Tab-separated table of C-alpha atoms in Angstrom:
chain	number	residue	atom	x	y	z
T	1195	MET	CA	0.011	-0.017	-0.018
T	1196	ALA	CA	1.168	3.506	-0.766
T	1197	SER	CA	0.936	4.769	2.784
T	1198	HIS	CA	2.940	1.834	4.068
T	1199	PHE	CA	5.569	2.175	1.311
T	1200	ALA	CA	5.936	5.874	2.024
T	1201	ARG	CA	6.304	5.610	5.789
T	1202	ILE	CA	9.292	7.424	7.232
T	1203	LEU	CA	11.474	4.954	9.122
T	1204	SER	CA	13.667	7.247	11.208
T	1205	THR	CA	15.325	7.572	14.537
T	1206	LYS	CA	15.992	10.715	16.611
T	1207	ARG	CA	19.276	11.066	14.656
T	1208	HIS	CA	17.941	10.456	11.145
T	1209	VAL	CA	15.233	12.104	9.160
T	1210	GLY	CA	14.104	12.202	5.505
T	1211	ILE	CA	13.840	14.954	2.974
T	1212	LEU	CA	10.342	14.369	1.717
T	1213	SER	CA	8.811	14.536	-1.710
T	1214	LEU	CA	5.108	15.141	-1.158
T	1215	VAL	CA	2.514	14.379	-3.835
T	1216	GLY	CA	-1.270	14.044	-3.826
T	1217	ALA	CA	-3.790	14.156	-0.943
T	1218	GLY	CA	-1.353	13.486	1.863
T	1219	SER	CA	0.566	10.456	0.656
T	1220	LEU	CA	4.328	10.471	0.946
T	1221	THR	CA	5.501	8.827	-2.206
T	1222	ALA	CA	9.270	9.162	-1.968
T	1223	GLY	CA	11.927	9.773	0.619
T	1224	ILE	CA	15.627	10.470	0.367
T	1225	PHE	CA	17.187	9.776	3.753
T	1226	LEU	CA	20.197	11.703	5.051
T	1227	SER	CA	21.837	11.767	8.431
T	1228	ARG	CA	20.328	14.172	10.956
T	1229	ASP	CA	23.540	16.222	11.023
T	1230	GLN	CA	23.647	16.572	7.273
T	1231	HIS	CA	19.993	17.526	7.145
T	1232	VAL	CA	20.126	20.171	9.788
T	1233	ASN	CA	23.308	21.865	8.668
T	1234	ALA	CA	22.459	21.872	4.961
T	1235	GLY	CA	21.273	25.526	4.953
T	1236	SER	CA	20.804	26.169	1.231
T	1237	GLN	CA	21.269	29.619	-0.272
T	1238	VAL	CA	18.551	32.115	-1.215
T	1239	ARG	CA	18.903	34.137	-4.402
T	1240	ARG	CA	18.586	37.916	-3.849
T	1241	LEU	CA	18.435	40.915	-6.192
T	1242	TYR	CA	19.162	43.451	-3.437
T	1243	PRO	CA	21.740	43.525	-0.624
T	1244	ALA	CA	20.793	42.606	2.939
T	1245	SER	CA	21.016	46.230	4.015
T	1246	ALA	CA	18.195	47.094	1.604
T	1247	GLU	CA	16.017	44.205	2.887
T	1248	TYR	CA	16.532	44.717	6.620
T	1249	PRO	CA	13.082	45.291	8.227
T	1250	ASP	CA	12.226	48.512	10.059
T	1251	LEU	CA	12.011	47.477	13.704
T	1252	ARG	CA	12.373	50.862	15.393
T	1253	LYS	CA	8.876	50.735	16.984
T	1254	HIS	CA	8.840	46.992	17.726
T	1255	ASN	CA	8.706	45.320	21.113
T	1256	ASN	CA	9.134	41.610	20.723
T	1257	CYS	CA	12.010	39.241	21.376
T	1258	MET	CA	12.959	38.905	17.699
T	1259	ALA	CA	13.261	42.687	17.308
T	1260	SER	CA	15.469	42.882	20.394
T	1261	HIS	CA	18.027	40.495	18.894
T	1262	LEU	CA	17.852	40.924	15.108
T	1263	THR	CA	20.714	43.265	14.240
T	1264	PRO	CA	21.716	44.240	10.665
T	1265	GLY	CA	24.739	41.978	11.085
T	1266	VAL	CA	22.695	38.948	12.094
T	1267	TYR	CA	20.250	39.625	9.315
T	1268	ALA	CA	23.062	39.893	6.756
T	1269	LYS	CA	24.546	36.600	7.936
T	1270	LEU	CA	21.278	34.580	7.910
T	1271	CYS	CA	19.094	36.220	5.213
T	1272	ASP	CA	20.565	34.230	2.363
T	1273	LYS	CA	20.127	30.868	4.106
T	1274	ALA	CA	17.198	28.454	3.933
T	1275	THR	CA	16.383	25.129	5.483
T	1276	PRO	CA	16.261	22.030	3.259
T	1277	ASN	CA	12.486	22.557	3.038
T	1278	GLY	CA	13.017	26.102	1.689
T	1279	PHE	CA	12.068	28.053	4.913
T	1280	THR	CA	13.907	31.336	5.108
T	1281	LEU	CA	14.763	33.824	7.806
T	1282	ASP	CA	12.267	36.270	6.355
T	1283	ASN	CA	9.573	33.596	6.684
T	1284	ALA	CA	10.560	33.036	10.327
T	1285	ILE	CA	10.403	36.689	11.352
T	1286	GLN	CA	7.436	37.881	9.290
T	1287	THR	CA	4.929	37.600	12.114
T	1288	GLY	CA	7.221	39.708	14.354
T	1289	VAL	CA	7.715	42.293	11.651
T	1290	ASP	CA	3.941	42.586	11.005
T	1291	ASN	CA	3.092	42.726	14.716
T	1292	PRO	CA	5.227	45.309	16.532
T	1293	GLY	CA	3.948	44.494	20.006
T	1294	HIS	CA	1.273	43.102	22.257
T	1295	PRO	CA	-0.761	44.927	24.925
T	1296	PHE	CA	-0.238	42.276	27.632
T	1297	ILE	CA	2.955	40.411	27.022
T	1298	LYS	CA	6.241	40.714	25.069
T	1299	THR	CA	5.715	38.270	22.284
T	1300	VAL	CA	8.389	36.124	20.721
T	1301	GLY	CA	8.094	37.600	17.198
T	1302	MET	CA	9.253	34.567	15.176
T	1303	VAL	CA	8.332	30.982	14.384
T	1304	ALA	CA	9.925	27.855	13.039
T	1305	GLY	CA	8.853	26.347	9.756
T	1306	ASP	CA	10.468	22.992	10.406
T	1307	GLU	CA	12.768	21.275	12.863
T	1308	GLU	CA	15.896	22.492	10.952
T	1309	SER	CA	14.917	26.170	11.453
T	1310	TYR	CA	16.299	26.092	15.012
T	1311	GLU	CA	19.695	25.088	13.630
T	1312	VAL	CA	19.962	27.016	10.391
T	1313	PHE	CA	18.917	30.281	12.091
T	1314	ALA	CA	20.418	29.543	15.522
T	1315	ASP	CA	22.204	32.919	15.609
T	1316	LEU	CA	18.793	34.529	16.076
T	1317	PHE	CA	16.742	31.738	17.657
T	1318	ASP	CA	19.251	31.098	20.449
T	1319	PRO	CA	19.245	34.599	22.009
T	1320	VAL	CA	15.453	34.758	21.604
T	1321	ILE	CA	15.147	31.389	23.393
T	1322	LYS	CA	17.475	32.578	26.099
T	1323	GLU	CA	15.411	35.724	26.722
T	1324	ARG	CA	12.067	33.946	26.605
T	1325	HIS	CA	13.139	31.018	28.808
T	1326	ASN	CA	14.624	32.776	31.781
T	1327	GLY	CA	18.268	32.549	30.772
T	1328	TYR	CA	18.204	29.003	29.351
T	1329	ASP	CA	21.257	28.644	26.993
T	1330	PRO	CA	20.462	26.141	24.244
T	1331	ARG	CA	24.130	25.863	23.330
T	1332	ALA	CA	25.365	24.995	26.831
T	1333	MET	CA	22.403	23.350	28.629
T	1334	THR	CA	20.292	20.183	28.214
T	1335	HIS	CA	16.586	19.858	28.812
T	1336	PRO	CA	15.145	17.204	31.154
T	1337	THR	CA	11.995	15.180	30.368
T	1338	ASP	CA	10.056	13.466	33.089
T	1339	LEU	CA	6.529	12.082	32.612
T	1340	GLU	CA	6.345	10.005	35.840
T	1341	SER	CA	3.222	11.483	37.364
T	1342	SER	CA	3.646	9.524	40.616
T	1343	LYS	CA	6.440	11.948	41.605
T	1344	VAL	CA	3.965	14.845	41.962
T	1345	ARG	CA	3.117	15.725	45.587
T	1346	SER	CA	-0.389	16.781	46.677
T	1347	GLY	CA	-2.339	18.171	43.704
T	1348	MET	CA	-5.870	18.282	45.086
T	1349	PHE	CA	-6.995	21.902	45.278
T	1350	ASP	CA	-9.679	23.465	47.357
T	1351	GLU	CA	-12.661	23.443	45.004
T	1352	ARG	CA	-14.222	26.437	46.613
T	1353	TYR	CA	-11.618	28.366	44.685
T	1354	VAL	CA	-10.426	26.130	41.744
T	1355	LEU	CA	-13.086	25.568	39.120
T	1356	SER	CA	-11.192	23.400	36.665
T	1357	SER	CA	-7.682	21.925	36.014
T	1358	ARG	CA	-5.872	21.358	32.793
T	1359	VAL	CA	-2.489	20.287	31.444
T	1360	ARG	CA	-1.598	20.654	27.733
T	1361	THR	CA	1.410	20.317	25.491
T	1362	GLY	CA	2.190	20.012	21.789
T	1363	ARG	CA	3.981	17.416	19.699
T	1364	SER	CA	5.364	17.576	16.177
T	1365	ILE	CA	5.849	14.737	13.706
T	1366	ARG	CA	9.480	14.480	12.621
T	1367	GLY	CA	10.045	14.822	8.892
T	1368	LEU	CA	7.029	17.018	8.154
T	1369	SER	CA	7.125	20.822	8.014
T	1370	LEU	CA	5.443	22.757	10.815
T	1371	PRO	CA	2.217	24.744	10.227
T	1372	PRO	CA	3.840	27.979	9.114
T	1373	ALA	CA	5.513	26.182	6.210
T	1374	CYS	CA	3.758	22.923	5.540
T	1375	THR	CA	2.228	22.075	2.159
T	1376	ARG	CA	-1.295	20.856	1.896
T	1377	ALA	CA	-0.008	17.306	1.398
T	1378	GLU	CA	2.163	17.508	4.531
T	1379	ARG	CA	-0.728	18.890	6.595
T	1380	ARG	CA	-2.938	16.029	5.385
T	1381	GLU	CA	-0.224	13.568	6.160
T	1382	VAL	CA	-0.016	14.856	9.726
T	1383	GLU	CA	-3.752	14.289	10.087
T	1384	ARG	CA	-3.534	10.746	8.635
T	1385	VAL	CA	-0.594	9.722	10.805
T	1386	VAL	CA	-2.080	11.029	14.029
T	1387	VAL	CA	-5.652	9.802	13.449
T	1388	ASP	CA	-4.392	6.334	12.515
T	1389	ALA	CA	-2.369	6.202	15.756
T	1390	LEU	CA	-5.255	7.501	17.955
T	1391	ALA	CA	-7.469	4.695	16.698
T	1392	GLY	CA	-5.274	2.328	18.778
T	1393	LEU	CA	-6.117	4.009	22.110
T	1394	GLY	CA	-8.162	1.917	24.485
T	1395	GLY	CA	-9.798	1.921	27.915
T	1396	ASP	CA	-10.614	5.355	29.281
T	1397	LEU	CA	-8.516	6.924	26.483
T	1398	SER	CA	-10.610	5.480	23.633
T	1399	GLY	CA	-12.566	8.049	21.667
T	1400	HIS	CA	-13.443	9.570	18.247
T	1401	TYR	CA	-11.978	11.985	15.713
T	1402	TYR	CA	-14.052	14.909	14.331
T	1403	SER	CA	-12.733	16.435	11.123
T	1404	LEU	CA	-13.540	20.130	10.780
T	1405	THR	CA	-14.419	19.567	7.092
T	1406	GLN	CA	-16.619	16.503	7.660
T	1407	MET	CA	-18.395	16.943	11.004
T	1408	THR	CA	-22.185	17.242	11.058
T	1409	GLU	CA	-23.970	20.316	12.377
T	1410	LYS	CA	-24.991	18.360	15.451
T	1411	GLU	CA	-21.370	17.311	16.113
T	1412	GLN	CA	-20.206	20.883	15.622
T	1413	GLN	CA	-22.785	22.236	18.054
T	1414	GLN	CA	-21.886	19.609	20.651
T	1415	LEU	CA	-18.181	20.541	20.380
T	1416	ILE	CA	-19.051	24.221	20.761
T	1417	ASP	CA	-21.226	23.442	23.799
T	1418	ASP	CA	-18.269	21.456	25.296
T	1419	HIS	CA	-15.900	24.386	24.597
T	1420	PHE	CA	-13.695	21.992	22.585
T	1421	LEU	CA	-13.997	23.452	19.077
T	1422	PHE	CA	-11.158	25.688	17.930
T	1423	ASP	CA	-11.890	28.278	15.234
T	1424	LYS	CA	-9.863	29.570	12.299
T	1425	PRO	CA	-6.998	31.623	13.756
T	1426	VAL	CA	-7.844	35.337	13.707
T	1427	SER	CA	-4.939	36.618	15.819
T	1428	PRO	CA	-2.486	38.438	13.513
T	1429	LEU	CA	0.319	36.724	15.415
T	1430	LEU	CA	-0.846	33.405	13.876
T	1431	THR	CA	-2.232	34.566	10.559
T	1432	CYS	CA	0.940	36.512	9.657
T	1433	ALA	CA	2.846	33.311	10.370
T	1434	GLY	CA	0.809	31.476	7.797
T	1435	MET	CA	-1.039	29.154	10.189
T	1436	ALA	CA	-4.539	29.827	8.792
T	1437	ARG	CA	-3.758	28.752	5.212
T	1438	ASP	CA	-6.219	26.394	3.556
T	1439	TRP	CA	-8.538	26.466	6.566
T	1440	PRO	CA	-10.137	24.081	7.619
T	1441	ASP	CA	-8.402	21.515	5.406
T	1442	ALA	CA	-6.889	18.606	7.480
T	1443	ARG	CA	-7.845	20.144	10.839
T	1444	GLY	CA	-9.787	18.345	13.518
T	1445	ILE	CA	-10.387	17.414	17.090
T	1446	TRP	CA	-10.118	14.028	18.791
T	1447	HIS	CA	-11.372	13.430	22.298
T	1448	ASN	CA	-11.983	10.386	24.494
T	1449	ASN	CA	-15.490	9.278	25.415
T	1450	GLU	CA	-15.249	10.910	28.864
T	1451	LYS	CA	-14.194	14.229	27.253
T	1452	THR	CA	-11.165	14.536	29.524
T	1453	PHE	CA	-8.410	13.824	26.993
T	1454	LEU	CA	-8.279	15.869	23.730
T	1455	ILE	CA	-5.995	16.277	20.796
T	1456	TRP	CA	-6.205	19.183	18.357
T	1457	ILE	CA	-4.721	18.435	14.986
T	1458	ASN	CA	-3.035	21.057	12.730
T	1459	GLU	CA	-3.894	24.188	14.680
T	1460	GLU	CA	-0.777	26.111	15.819
T	1461	ASP	CA	1.203	22.896	16.028
T	1462	HIS	CA	0.850	19.459	14.466
T	1463	THR	CA	-0.877	18.308	17.656
T	1464	ARG	CA	-2.012	19.861	20.913
T	1465	VAL	CA	-2.501	17.227	23.647
T	1466	ILE	CA	-4.842	18.257	26.509
T	1467	SER	CA	-5.945	16.597	29.710
T	1468	MET	CA	-8.686	18.416	31.577
T	1469	GLU	CA	-11.613	18.155	33.971
T	1470	LYS	CA	-13.788	20.292	36.171
T	1471	GLY	CA	-12.699	20.674	39.808
T	1472	GLY	CA	-9.346	20.750	41.546
T	1473	ASN	CA	-7.824	17.309	41.069
T	1474	MET	CA	-4.650	18.347	39.234
T	1475	LYS	CA	-2.902	15.123	40.216
T	1476	ARG	CA	-5.468	13.033	38.368
T	1477	VAL	CA	-5.368	15.359	35.359
T	1478	PHE	CA	-1.563	15.071	35.171
T	1479	GLU	CA	-1.656	11.316	35.581
T	1480	ARG	CA	-4.007	11.034	32.609
T	1481	PHE	CA	-1.945	13.498	30.667
T	1482	CYS	CA	1.309	11.473	31.152
T	1483	ARG	CA	-0.325	8.132	30.498
T	1484	GLY	CA	-2.133	9.338	27.398
T	1485	LEU	CA	0.933	11.078	26.001
T	1486	LYS	CA	3.113	8.030	26.436
T	1487	GLU	CA	0.527	5.856	24.766
T	1488	VAL	CA	0.156	8.228	21.784
T	1489	GLU	CA	3.914	8.283	21.331
T	1490	ARG	CA	4.047	4.516	21.481
T	1491	LEU	CA	1.379	4.169	18.770
T	1492	ILE	CA	3.090	6.817	16.616
T	1493	THR	CA	6.385	5.047	16.913
T	1494	GLU	CA	4.862	1.620	16.069
T	1495	LYS	CA	3.743	3.098	12.733
T	1496	GLY	CA	7.297	4.188	11.855
T	1497	TRP	CA	7.125	7.839	12.937
T	1498	GLU	CA	8.373	9.816	15.896
T	1499	PHE	CA	8.143	13.224	17.559
T	1500	MET	CA	10.640	16.012	16.982
T	1501	TRP	CA	12.990	16.133	19.946
T	1502	ASN	CA	16.577	16.843	20.877
T	1503	GLU	CA	18.407	17.039	24.183
T	1504	ARG	CA	19.055	20.778	23.986
T	1505	LEU	CA	15.602	22.056	23.077
T	1506	GLY	CA	13.448	19.183	24.209
T	1507	TYR	CA	10.268	18.719	22.162
T	1508	ILE	CA	10.257	20.939	19.057
T	1509	LEU	CA	7.217	23.098	18.403
T	1510	THR	CA	6.312	25.997	16.133
T	1511	CYS	CA	6.827	28.871	18.597
T	1512	PRO	CA	10.066	29.082	20.541
T	1513	SER	CA	7.995	29.908	23.641
T	1514	ASN	CA	6.760	26.292	23.715
T	1515	LEU	CA	10.062	24.496	23.373
T	1516	GLY	CA	11.177	21.968	25.988
T	1517	THR	CA	8.092	20.544	27.597
T	1518	GLY	CA	5.585	22.642	25.648
T	1519	LEU	CA	3.625	22.229	28.889
T	1520	ARG	CA	1.070	24.608	30.324
T	1521	ALA	CA	-0.494	23.334	33.515
T	1522	GLY	CA	-3.234	25.635	34.712
T	1523	VAL	CA	-6.352	26.202	36.689
T	1524	HIS	CA	-9.364	28.469	36.579
T	1525	ILE	CA	-9.392	29.996	39.988
T	1526	LYS	CA	-11.530	32.566	41.818
T	1527	LEU	CA	-9.421	35.208	43.617
T	1528	PRO	CA	-11.733	38.172	44.359
T	1529	ASN	CA	-9.608	39.578	47.142
T	1530	LEU	CA	-6.068	38.726	46.051
T	1531	SER	CA	-6.665	39.991	42.533
T	1532	LYS	CA	-7.368	43.491	43.943
T	1533	ASP	CA	-4.204	43.450	46.036
T	1534	PRO	CA	-1.355	45.449	44.456
T	1535	ARG	CA	1.083	42.691	45.479
T	1536	PHE	CA	-0.683	40.125	43.276
T	1537	PRO	CA	1.529	40.612	40.183
T	1538	LYS	CA	4.695	40.337	42.233
T	1539	ILE	CA	3.463	37.214	44.016
T	1540	LEU	CA	2.816	35.576	40.608
T	1541	GLU	CA	6.215	36.671	39.279
T	1542	ASN	CA	8.085	35.209	42.264
T	1543	LEU	CA	6.153	31.954	42.046
T	1544	ARG	CA	6.938	31.676	38.276
T	1545	LEU	CA	3.221	31.801	37.397
T	1546	GLN	CA	1.303	33.768	34.800
T	1547	LYS	CA	-2.292	34.891	34.702
T	1548	ARG	CA	-4.666	35.178	31.758
T	1549	GLY	CA	-8.355	35.714	31.309
T	1550	THR	CA	-10.336	32.461	31.177
T	1551	GLY	CA	-10.777	32.913	27.455
T	1552	GLY	CA	-7.028	32.928	26.739
T	1553	VAL	CA	-4.106	35.266	26.415
T	1554	ASP	CA	-6.036	38.106	24.771
T	1555	THR	CA	-8.899	38.123	27.281
T	1556	ALA	CA	-9.559	39.862	30.620
T	1557	ALA	CA	-10.667	38.123	33.811
T	1558	VAL	CA	-14.376	37.681	34.370
T	1559	GLY	CA	-15.676	38.017	37.888
T	1560	SER	CA	-12.213	37.775	39.464
T	1561	THR	CA	-11.707	34.357	37.866
T	1562	PHE	CA	-8.311	33.849	36.304
T	1563	ASP	CA	-6.423	31.231	34.293
T	1564	ILE	CA	-3.233	30.701	36.327
T	1565	SER	CA	-0.492	28.576	34.822
T	1566	ASN	CA	3.305	27.936	34.776
T	1567	LEU	CA	5.486	30.645	33.199
T	1568	ASP	CA	8.371	28.366	32.228
T	1569	ARG	CA	8.537	25.584	29.599
T	1570	LEU	CA	12.203	24.886	28.910
T	1571	GLY	CA	14.926	23.784	31.282
T	1572	GLN	CA	12.630	22.043	33.743
T	1573	SER	CA	10.781	18.759	33.439
T	1574	GLU	CA	7.081	18.185	33.220
T	1575	VAL	CA	6.987	16.983	36.854
T	1576	GLN	CA	8.894	20.047	38.086
T	1577	LEU	CA	6.585	22.464	36.286
T	1578	VAL	CA	3.380	20.783	37.469
T	1579	GLN	CA	4.729	20.788	40.986
T	1580	THR	CA	5.462	24.531	40.654
T	1581	VAL	CA	1.814	25.102	39.699
T	1582	ILE	CA	0.527	22.962	42.536
T	1583	ASP	CA	2.646	24.689	45.137
T	1584	GLY	CA	2.002	28.141	43.667
T	1585	VAL	CA	-1.798	27.751	43.401
T	1586	ASN	CA	-1.953	26.456	46.967
T	1587	TYR	CA	-0.060	29.619	48.025
T	1588	LEU	CA	-2.548	31.815	46.178
T	1589	ILE	CA	-5.468	30.058	47.867
T	1590	GLU	CA	-3.781	30.513	51.268
T	1591	CYS	CA	-3.391	34.262	50.502
T	1592	GLU	CA	-7.051	34.488	49.418
T	1593	LYS	CA	-8.215	32.831	52.687
T	1594	LYS	CA	-6.108	35.203	54.798
T	1595	LEU	CA	-7.467	38.264	53.008
T	1596	GLU	CA	-11.019	36.954	53.583
T	1597	LYS	CA	-10.252	37.017	57.312
T	1598	GLY	CA	-8.657	40.446	57.159
T	1599	GLN	CA	-5.133	39.065	57.759
T	1600	ASP	CA	-2.030	40.260	56.058
T	1601	ILE	CA	-0.164	38.342	53.336
T	1602	ARG	CA	3.454	38.436	52.191
T	1603	VAL	CA	5.208	38.313	48.886
T	1604	PRO	CA	7.203	35.005	48.772
T	1605	PRO	CA	10.885	35.135	47.811
T	1606	PRO	CA	11.647	34.376	44.125
T	1607	LEU	CA	11.198	30.687	43.503
T	1608	ASN	CA	14.829	30.057	42.528
T	1609	GLN	CA	15.876	31.454	45.942
T	1610	GLN	CA	13.566	29.262	47.976
T	1611	LYS	CA	14.998	26.307	49.832
C-alpha cells in the first residue's frame, strides 16, 4: 500500500527529505543523516543587498526585534532550511506585529525542525530571553513524565473551578504549520488519526474532522468548549497558520471528554488533559499516560516526535520549546486580585495569569487562568509541582485576605530552599 511504502522509518538522529505528492501520501523519501539535514542551509537568491532588505523594527517590542541586528540579518538572510524556509519567513509575524498589549511576544516561528539550527544565531538569544536565561548551546533539557512523583495536587474546589495540562507534539520529517504544504498537513492528520485509533480503555474516543463533522457534532463541540476556530490573531495569521482552513484540521477526544488532541492548529498536535474541579494530580496522571500511549502508537507506525536534548520537544513557537507544557487552573481570587502585590506574587512563584478565554482576554468576575510561566529547562514533573505549590499559596493568601489578615510576597522561586 502507498501509505505503508511511504512511511518514514527514522530515529531521533535520522530524518528524511520528503517529496510530497497528492492528498497526503508520501511517495518518496531520500534519507540523510540528521547532522547533514540540519546543517544543509541552502542559499537564497537575492536581487538586493541585505542592508536594503533589513526590516524597520524601530517601533517594535518583541524578542525577535530585540536581537535581530543588521549584522545577524546579513549573515542569515541568504540561508534556507532544506524545506526552503527562510529567515524572512521566520520573522514575518514579528515584523507585521510590533507589540502586544499584555505580554512581550516572541516575534518569530519555526517552519520546520531545521529552522532552529539554520537560524540559530537569532533563535538562540530569543530562546535565552524567553526562557529565563536558558542557554540552548550549553544546557540540556530534562524530560520526566512520571506522574507519581507529583506531591499533593488536590486543590480546594471552593476556589479552583477546573484543572488542565496541555502540550504540543510535532511529527518528525514534516514541516510545521507555518511552512507545511497541503499534502504535509494532510499527512499529519492521517498519521495522528491512525495512531489514535489504537487508544483503548478510558482513552478510547473519536476523531471529528472540521471539514466532515455534522452540524450536530459541531454544536456539541461548541457546547463542550472543545472546538477551535480559524485563527484570527495576527500573530498566527501573519505566520501562515490559517492557510487552507479548515483542510486537514480536526479534534479528537476520549469518550469521557477529559483527554483531547487538536490536529493542525498552531502545532501538528495539541494534547490536553482536563476536567472540572481541583484534582490536578489526576489530570496530570491522565496526561502522562495518554501522551506516552500516543507516542508508542506513533512510533509503532514508523514515525516519531521532533525532539533533541538541548531544546526538548520541538514546536512552532520558541516559547513552547522543551516541555511545551502549560498546567493551569481556573481560579476565583476576588480579594487577592485586587491586592497590588498580586503581580509580584505571581512573578516570584513563576506563574502567569490570563483571562479564562485565553491570552487576549480579561478576567471575568475575578476568575483567572493561572499557569506555569516556564517551559524549557525544567521537566514536566517540576513544572506541574510549581503550579501545585503556587496555586496552593494563592489560595492561602485568598483565605487570609477573607479574614482580614495580612499576606506576604514570597521570595523568588529560585531562591527558595
